[in-house]
Tab-separated table of C-alpha atoms in Angstrom:
chain	number	residue	atom	x	y	z
A	239	MET	CA	29.768	111.406	105.745
A	240	SER	CA	31.073	112.755	102.862
A	241	ASP	CA	34.832	111.824	101.930
A	242	ASN	CA	35.417	115.170	100.334
A	243	LYS	CA	35.148	117.230	102.959
A	244	GLN	CA	37.990	118.893	104.369
A	245	PRO	CA	39.105	120.348	107.418
A	246	SER	CA	38.904	123.973	108.199
A	247	ASN	CA	42.258	126.179	108.100
A	248	TRP	CA	41.646	126.691	112.179
A	249	GLN	CA	41.256	122.799	112.466
A	250	LYS	CA	44.683	121.979	110.481
A	251	SER	CA	46.331	124.483	112.807
A	252	ILE	CA	45.431	122.771	116.014
A	253	GLU	CA	46.083	118.929	114.905
A	254	GLY	CA	47.836	116.876	117.846
A	255	GLU	CA	47.123	116.203	121.642
A	256	TRP	CA	47.189	119.727	123.777
A	257	HIS	CA	48.578	119.537	127.064
A	258	GLY	CA	48.108	122.413	130.154
A	259	MET	CA	47.577	123.553	133.616
A	260	PRO	CA	45.397	126.543	133.349
A	261	SER	CA	44.991	128.158	136.591
A	262	LEU	CA	41.201	129.107	138.268
A	263	PHE	CA	40.556	132.293	139.797
A	264	GLU	CA	37.589	133.450	141.580
A	265	ALA	CA	36.023	136.754	139.512
A	266	SER	CA	37.843	138.839	141.941
A	267	GLY	CA	40.990	137.504	140.855
A	268	THR	CA	41.849	135.464	143.711
A	269	HIS	CA	43.564	132.392	142.404
A	270	VAL	CA	42.041	129.409	144.036
A	271	GLY	CA	44.106	126.072	142.395
A	272	TYR	CA	44.366	124.649	138.695
A	273	ASN	CA	43.039	121.945	136.196
A	274	LYS	CA	45.504	119.680	134.355
A	275	VAL	CA	43.896	119.258	130.610
A	276	SER	CA	44.796	117.085	127.694
A	277	ARG	CA	42.428	117.984	124.781
A	278	ALA	CA	42.649	117.406	120.949
A	279	SER	CA	40.111	118.413	118.012
A	280	GLU	CA	39.985	115.403	115.729
A	281	PHE	CA	38.858	115.207	111.947
A	282	ALA	CA	37.762	111.981	110.845
A	283	ASP	CA	35.281	110.969	108.120
A	284	GLY	CA	33.861	113.949	107.550
A	285	ARG	CA	33.328	115.057	111.237
A	286	THR	CA	35.150	116.761	113.763
A	287	THR	CA	34.889	115.507	117.292
A	288	TYR	CA	36.483	117.442	120.262
A	289	TRP	CA	37.689	115.399	123.425
A	290	MET	CA	39.054	117.053	126.713
A	291	GLN	CA	40.384	115.166	129.835
A	292	THR	CA	40.190	117.711	132.642
A	293	ARG	CA	41.287	116.860	136.614
A	294	PHE	CA	40.642	119.887	138.873
A	295	ASP	CA	43.043	120.803	141.713
A	296	ALA	CA	41.364	123.668	143.419
A	297	THR	CA	40.118	124.974	146.761
A	298	GLY	CA	36.483	126.325	147.544
A	299	PRO	CA	33.065	126.139	145.895
A	300	LEU	CA	34.532	125.902	142.087
A	301	ASN	CA	36.331	123.124	142.361
A	302	ASP	CA	32.647	121.105	143.125
A	303	ARG	CA	30.862	123.310	140.630
A	304	PHE	CA	33.663	122.488	137.576
A	305	GLU	CA	34.926	118.845	138.377
A	306	LEU	CA	32.371	116.694	136.885
A	307	GLY	CA	33.992	113.459	137.076
A	308	SER	CA	33.695	112.901	133.479
A	309	PRO	CA	35.486	113.376	130.284
A	310	PHE	CA	34.413	115.650	127.495
A	311	LYS	CA	33.314	114.843	123.919
A	312	PHE	CA	31.183	116.636	121.876
A	313	GLY	CA	30.480	117.286	117.945
A	314	VAL	CA	31.876	120.602	116.075
A	315	ILE	CA	30.396	121.976	112.860
A	316	ASP	CA	33.874	122.664	111.244
A	317	SER	CA	34.211	125.654	108.975
A	318	ASP	CA	36.379	128.906	108.709
A	319	GLN	CA	33.223	131.225	109.406
A	320	ASP	CA	31.854	129.565	112.277
A	321	ARG	CA	33.244	126.477	114.287
A	322	ILE	CA	29.572	125.849	115.891
A	323	TYR	CA	29.480	123.043	119.291
A	324	THR	CA	26.823	120.662	119.148
A	325	GLY	CA	27.053	119.195	122.780
A	326	PRO	CA	26.395	117.797	124.794
A	327	ASP	CA	29.640	119.080	126.935
A	328	PHE	CA	29.229	122.609	125.215
A	329	ILE	CA	26.575	124.414	122.547
A	330	GLY	CA	27.768	127.583	120.888
A	331	SER	CA	30.396	128.908	118.502
A	332	GLY	CA	33.913	130.118	118.084
A	333	ARG	CA	34.466	132.195	115.154
A	334	PRO	CA	38.211	132.190	113.528
A	335	TYR	CA	40.754	134.500	112.707
A	336	GLY	CA	43.720	132.776	111.135
A	337	LEU	CA	45.333	131.554	114.275
A	338	LEU	CA	42.939	132.779	116.686
A	339	VAL	CA	39.618	131.589	117.803
A	340	ASP	CA	37.205	133.760	119.620
A	341	SER	CA	34.555	131.572	121.034
A	342	ASN	CA	31.084	132.197	122.686
A	343	TYR	CA	29.358	128.757	124.384
A	344	TYR	CA	27.598	127.484	126.998
A	345	SER	CA	28.399	124.780	129.397
A	346	PRO	CA	25.294	122.815	130.535
A	347	GLY	CA	27.578	121.028	133.351
A	348	TRP	CA	29.179	123.989	134.354
A	349	ASN	CA	26.124	126.281	134.396
A	350	VAL	CA	28.452	129.000	132.697
A	351	ASN	CA	28.615	130.927	129.604
A	352	LEU	CA	32.317	131.261	128.607
A	353	ARG	CA	33.867	133.681	126.431
A	354	THR	CA	36.830	131.383	124.988
A	355	MET	CA	40.130	132.960	123.161
A	356	ASN	CA	42.849	130.506	121.924
A	357	HIS	CA	45.516	131.958	120.237
A	358	VAL	CA	48.310	129.564	118.474
A	359	VAL	CA	52.042	131.420	118.499
A	360	PRO	CA	54.068	129.124	116.280
A	361	ASP	CA	57.289	131.180	117.109
A	362	LEU	CA	56.750	130.722	120.762
A	363	GLY	CA	55.726	127.021	120.517
A	364	ILE	CA	52.419	127.717	122.487
A	365	GLN	CA	48.928	128.317	122.610
A	366	VAL	CA	47.692	130.906	124.496
A	367	TYR	CA	44.352	130.373	126.187
A	368	SER	CA	41.555	131.762	128.274
A	369	SER	CA	37.991	131.510	129.407
A	370	GLN	CA	35.766	134.397	131.103
A	371	LEU	CA	33.133	132.446	132.871
A	372	PHE	CA	30.075	134.212	132.980
A	373	GLU	CA	26.094	133.572	134.498
A	374	ALA	CA	24.120	136.245	131.898
A	375	ASP	CA	26.461	139.395	132.172
A	376	THR	CA	27.915	138.657	135.776
A	377	LEU	CA	31.792	136.996	135.592
A	378	VAL	CA	31.696	134.016	138.176
A	379	GLY	CA	35.228	133.242	137.713
A	380	VAL	CA	38.139	132.825	135.103
A	381	PHE	CA	40.156	129.983	133.462
A	382	ASN	CA	43.602	130.696	131.917
A	383	GLY	CA	47.204	129.236	130.798
A	384	LEU	CA	49.058	128.097	128.276
A	385	TYR	CA	49.394	124.933	126.149
A	386	ILE	CA	52.075	122.817	124.096
A	387	VAL	CA	51.127	120.354	121.409
A	388	THR	CA	52.673	116.712	120.844
A	389	LYS	CA	51.863	114.103	118.348
A	390	ASP	CA	53.516	110.830	119.638
A	391	HIS	CA	52.628	111.320	123.802
A	392	GLU	CA	51.297	108.218	124.322
A	393	THR	CA	54.135	106.153	123.260
A	394	ASN	CA	57.385	108.446	123.195
A	395	PRO	CA	58.814	108.901	126.987
A	396	LYS	CA	61.206	112.316	125.715
A	397	THR	CA	57.793	113.559	125.077
A	398	GLN	CA	55.792	112.658	128.382
A	399	LYS	CA	59.170	113.999	129.867
A	400	ARG	CA	58.757	117.424	128.247
A	401	VAL	CA	55.054	117.419	128.874
A	402	GLU	CA	55.476	116.653	132.713
A	403	GLN	CA	58.152	119.581	132.802
A	404	PHE	CA	56.175	122.218	131.119
A	405	LEU	CA	53.024	121.371	133.389
A	406	GLU	CA	55.433	121.900	136.563
A	407	HIS	CA	56.423	125.164	134.822
A	408	GLU	CA	52.745	126.227	134.529
A	409	ARG	CA	51.740	125.309	138.053
A	410	ARG	CA	54.470	127.380	139.323
A	411	ASP	CA	53.538	130.311	137.350
A	412	GLY	CA	50.517	130.274	136.667
A	413	LYS	CA	49.453	132.728	139.752
A	414	ARG	CA	52.262	134.851	138.649
A	415	PRO	CA	50.910	138.576	138.529
A	416	PHE	CA	50.459	140.840	135.871
A	417	ASN	CA	53.230	143.613	136.182
A	418	LEU	CA	54.502	146.356	133.984
A	419	PRO	CA	58.123	147.555	134.425
A	420	VAL	CA	57.851	149.091	137.548
A	421	LYS	CA	61.345	150.608	137.547
A	422	HIS	CA	62.890	151.116	133.894
A	423	ALA	CA	61.253	153.068	130.775
A	424	GLY	CA	61.190	151.420	127.744
A	425	ARG	CA	59.274	150.259	124.861
A	426	PHE	CA	57.723	147.274	123.547
A	427	THR	CA	57.548	146.321	119.733
A	428	GLY	CA	55.730	143.890	117.490
A	429	THR	CA	53.981	143.160	114.516
A	430	PHE	CA	49.772	142.231	114.478
A	431	GLU	CA	47.887	140.661	111.927
A	432	VAL	CA	44.717	142.730	111.269
A	433	TYR	CA	41.430	140.955	110.052
A	434	ASN	CA	38.314	143.018	109.169
A	435	ASP	CA	34.805	142.226	110.656
A	436	LYS	CA	34.287	139.560	108.104
A	437	GLN	CA	37.636	137.397	109.041
A	438	GLU	CA	39.583	138.338	106.105
A	439	LEU	CA	43.366	138.678	106.572
A	440	ILE	CA	43.712	142.580	105.287
A	441	GLY	CA	47.200	143.330	106.741
A	442	HIS	CA	49.437	144.070	109.536
A	443	ASN	CA	49.970	146.977	111.868
A	444	GLU	CA	53.333	147.660	113.400
A	445	VAL	CA	52.694	148.310	117.235
A	446	THR	CA	54.851	150.311	119.534
A	447	ILE	CA	54.264	151.004	123.293
A	448	HIS	CA	56.435	153.446	124.954
A	449	HIS	CA	56.499	153.037	128.639
A	450	LYS	CA	57.757	155.227	131.304
A	451	PRO	CA	56.929	154.776	135.132
A	452	ILE	CA	56.369	157.889	137.123
A	453	ASN	CA	55.870	155.527	140.392
A	454	LEU	CA	55.483	152.043	141.437
A	455	LEU	CA	51.703	152.275	140.508
A	456	HIS	CA	51.245	154.327	138.001
A	457	SER	CA	53.200	155.002	134.614
A	458	GLU	CA	52.569	157.063	131.433
A	459	GLN	CA	52.461	154.892	127.991
A	460	THR	CA	51.515	155.847	124.679
A	461	ILE	CA	50.700	153.535	121.899
A	462	GLU	CA	51.629	154.000	118.363
A	463	ILE	CA	50.114	151.778	115.535
A	464	LYS	CA	51.022	151.931	112.113
A	465	GLY	CA	49.281	150.216	109.301
A	466	VAL	CA	46.064	149.420	108.740
A	467	VAL	CA	44.994	151.395	111.949
A	468	ASN	CA	47.024	154.725	112.011
A	469	ALA	CA	46.746	156.122	115.636
A	470	ARG	CA	48.617	157.298	118.611
A	471	TRP	CA	47.239	157.165	121.891
A	472	THR	CA	48.774	158.437	125.747
A	473	ALA	CA	47.476	157.447	128.981
A	474	MET	CA	48.309	157.516	132.116
A	475	ARG	CA	48.120	154.175	133.759
A	476	THR	CA	47.260	152.817	137.349
A	477	ARG	CA	47.521	149.397	139.088
A	478	ASN	CA	46.174	148.829	142.522
A	479	GLY	CA	46.397	145.038	143.369
A	480	ASN	CA	44.756	143.010	140.200
A	481	HIS	CA	42.971	146.512	139.301
A	482	HIS	CA	44.259	148.702	136.556
A	483	GLN	CA	43.184	151.838	135.435
A	484	TYR	CA	43.569	154.047	132.360
A	485	HIS	CA	43.209	158.106	132.836
A	486	GLY	CA	43.485	159.682	129.618
A	487	PRO	CA	43.972	162.186	128.194
A	488	ASP	CA	43.532	159.888	124.715
A	489	MET	CA	42.074	156.857	126.491
A	490	PHE	CA	39.956	156.040	129.373
A	491	GLY	CA	39.166	152.874	130.846
A	492	ASN	CA	40.041	150.062	133.000
A	493	GLY	CA	41.138	146.105	133.430
A	494	MET	CA	41.287	143.464	135.540
A	495	SER	CA	44.273	140.928	135.944
A	496	TYR	CA	44.202	137.093	136.273
A	497	GLY	CA	47.520	135.945	137.026
A	498	ARG	CA	49.320	136.781	133.784
A	499	TYR	CA	46.824	138.115	132.411
A	500	LEU	CA	44.977	141.323	131.932
A	501	TYR	CA	41.808	141.923	130.385
A	502	SER	CA	40.655	145.754	129.471
A	503	VAL	CA	38.367	147.902	128.035
A	504	ARG	CA	39.597	151.213	126.850
A	505	HIS	CA	37.739	153.956	125.136
A	506	VAL	CA	39.039	156.827	122.793
A	507	PHE	CA	38.112	160.097	123.885
A	508	GLY	CA	36.126	161.685	121.988
A	509	GLN	CA	35.148	159.435	119.557
A	510	ALA	CA	32.669	156.181	119.223
A	511	TYR	CA	35.474	153.935	119.199
A	512	LYS	CA	37.066	151.800	121.861
A	513	LEU	CA	39.849	149.259	122.487
A	514	TRP	CA	38.972	145.610	123.986
A	515	SER	CA	42.164	143.510	124.733
A	516	ARG	CA	43.698	140.420	126.472
A	517	GLU	CA	47.273	140.564	127.085
A	518	THR	CA	49.350	137.763	128.544
A	519	GLN	CA	52.972	137.738	129.947
A	520	VAL	CA	54.605	134.466	128.980
A	521	ASP	CA	57.497	134.733	130.349
A	522	GLU	CA	59.812	136.907	132.830
A	523	ASP	CA	61.159	139.406	130.308
A	524	TYR	CA	57.858	140.678	129.887
A	525	THR	CA	57.088	139.243	126.358
A	526	LEU	CA	53.388	139.744	126.224
A	527	VAL	CA	50.932	138.262	123.500
A	528	CYS	CA	48.044	140.215	122.928
A	529	ALA	CA	44.554	139.747	121.338
A	530	TRP	CA	43.109	143.574	120.723
A	531	GLN	CA	39.655	143.920	118.977
A	532	PHE	CA	39.024	147.537	117.668
A	533	MET	CA	35.038	148.514	118.072
A	534	GLN	CA	33.473	151.490	115.690
A	535	SER	CA	30.245	152.564	117.027
A	536	GLN	CA	29.833	149.148	119.142
A	537	LYS	CA	30.301	147.402	116.154
A	538	GLU	CA	33.562	144.387	115.409
A	539	GLN	CA	36.045	146.769	113.226
A	540	TYR	CA	39.121	144.954	113.430
A	541	THR	CA	40.574	141.876	115.317
A	542	THR	CA	44.549	141.971	115.671
A	543	PHE	CA	46.953	140.009	117.370
A	544	GLY	CA	50.288	139.520	118.009
A	545	VAL	CA	53.504	139.542	120.257
A	546	LEU	CA	55.158	142.602	121.976
A	547	ARG	CA	58.846	142.277	123.142
A	548	TRP	CA	60.282	144.179	125.816
A	549	GLU	CA	63.285	146.475	125.188
A	550	GLU	CA	64.707	148.031	128.437
A	551	GLY	CA	65.461	151.839	128.449
A	552	ASP	CA	66.502	154.053	131.171
A	553	LEU	CA	66.306	153.141	134.968
A	554	VAL	CA	64.108	156.114	136.238
A	555	LEU	CA	63.137	154.910	139.689
A	556	GLY	CA	66.365	154.189	141.207
A	557	ALA	CA	67.711	154.515	144.852
A	558	GLN	CA	66.613	157.743	146.689
A	559	TYR	CA	69.083	158.975	149.016
A	560	VAL	CA	68.785	162.058	151.304
A	561	GLU	CA	72.111	163.639	151.697
């Protein structure tokens, strides 16, 4: 291989060994277990090799399906346009956008097609990972969870202890359900990077979500976006278990949550425009790590991502009394 070949920007951003304890969910959203993972994408001698050690601890048929009893090791054609996975474990490709990659590939051993999204968040020191698992267009399960990276795990006892503590935290929080603030009004604010359909960074969006509970299962939200996208949309949101809906007047759609992760599709009323989103609650302060993709006329327009932080406002659903 050529000594002049250099790793892509995405490859540089994920150097090191990543450690996580992703949760495994049935298609219904039922949490059935965990998968302890160590993985790395390594560039050497002009080639990129991805390896992954997994150990499932789950119940039901999905455990037997996904526990192959063998480590993963597969080739990658690395670039900042497409990362192409050349098997034998995974066949397909990933599409990088800065510190996020959106991948679609097939696992012969698992017999699932995966939509995997990995988002490195340096400010939080984590990678936010998820895989939606399909047979054709039918969802059969979901993996999701947070990862941290190390450079000296094999030799440093302090690093090993930090990883052990992180994995225990993930085991505790992996099945925690996605909930918005149910009694307090307030707002979520943050800055998102914006990439066009050619994967070029073209600017930023300032995002504000004004949130007001109506009752314990309904809320009114207004999304305000300023920057590359300029928009203001209001919708009533409802939640029944892990099923979410958006009832207009400006956006209509639905979503399902799998633990801390909510996947949604929202259609803008009267326009050929929709928003696909993955929103992840990464702590108990309602901090959201978001990936939002805007679709115009069923085609990719913008891929955006960032962190939204919660600012608590008035208590609107306080204790009730009958005098």
